[in-house]
Amino acid sequence: MTFTQMPWIDCSAGVMHAEEVSLPALAAQFGTPAWVYSTQALRANWRAFSAALVGRPALVCYAVKANANLSILRIFAEAGAGFDIVSGGELARVLATGVPARKVVFSGVGKSRAEIVAALEAGVKCFNVESAAELHRINTLACGLGLRAPVSLRVNPDVDAQSHPYISTGLRENKFGIPHGDALALYREASDLPGLRVTGIDCHIGSQITAMEPFMAALNKLLELVETLASQGIVLEHLDLGGGLGITYNDETPPSPAAFIGAIRERLDTHPIARKLEAVFEFGRSLVGNAGLLLTRLEYVKHNGERAFAVVDAAMNDLIRPALYQGYHQIVEVAPPPDRPASLYDVVGPVCESGDWLGKNRALRLRGNDDLLAILSAGAYGMAMSSNYNSRPRAVELLVDSGEVRVIRPRESVASMLQAEV
Ligand SMILES: *Cc1c(COP(=O)(O)O)cnc(C)c1O
């Protein structure tokens, strides 16, 4: 069996392999739970976007927050990516890969003074500004440094991304962005401030969006503003449509990267003003989500009345998506016994919360204790959101490349967890 969304996962020999490396071998050598990422998949995902933009000015940024491991950032940096950051910590990570700051856009609703100064001194491509108050703060700090800060206003286009409420960001009721109706006045204000240089416009309407319509609606709202701004003499250099393209976790059918870029490109390239603008994107999930899995081992099977539970050694502190927003992940046996019938289990972790589940009502053919399971589509918002809750050390991160494996973050030890505490 192979997984269409994850061609780097192969099960044809009866045992799952990540690229050419068998998962039981990884578990034996590095223990579980373990994050396993595919270099080939990361590179292929990147190429799918960049190839669709050949011949037009564009910058595909990787949204660091989806998976901030330095080795993963380095793969995208080498491929030519820009980066979308949301904190000073992410700025430091990105600069550590050697990427020039002029390929970095700085998003986020609560940029602190220290973060703004660090980004100004580094010389980022653009601040994606989310409020009038932030605009003025950036202006003041830039003036103090004798600089002009490149700014774009993050417009909230008030479109429904039709995604989970926790990951929808483009509705008026969300905390994100500047209301579409206020943007024009704020652009005029920005263009008069001495510490600012207006360079772009952006939006980001949510995450795990699997239809094209919300993106096109948002793009049309931005283009209206671009036209009005141009008529008032405010000329932009780039248009940033954010990220948010969904992936297949279960049976979703999002547009492919090529179809997504093709539709956006068609609209931009036929627009009298926008065809000259650099197109910027900020993809997170769609670049890394299906390039990673979480490898876990069965600890116990238990029955509470009617319900059967598979208690595994990964938990909500590792992968919080199911607990936080009912995120669905396929869970599969690493070495499925062919002649055993499947039964239904709730796959749960050891954490003391009823919300600590990874999958409900999953058909699994379990042999017994120590079976290995793979939780798929875990490359995005997995390790990045993991914690030490219940004093659980965070898991090891492994990067596979053909037949080779590299530890790109060692498993935390209990000693290292306690070290910083007095
Ligand atoms: C999180 C985020 C992204 C990436 O979103 P994905 O759904 O992972 O593509 C892009 N831009 C901004 C501003 C974000 O906050």
Coordinates of C-alpha atoms in Angstrom, one line a residue, residues 24 29 70 95 112 118 389 419:
P24 CA 10.6 -0.5 13.0
Q29 CA 17.3 2.8 17.2
L70 CA 16.4 24.5 11.8
L95 CA 18.7 34.2 10.3
S112 CA 6.7 43.9 20.8
A118 CA 15.4 43.3 15.9
Y389 CA 2.7 18.8 29.9
Q419 CA 17.6 21.8 34.7

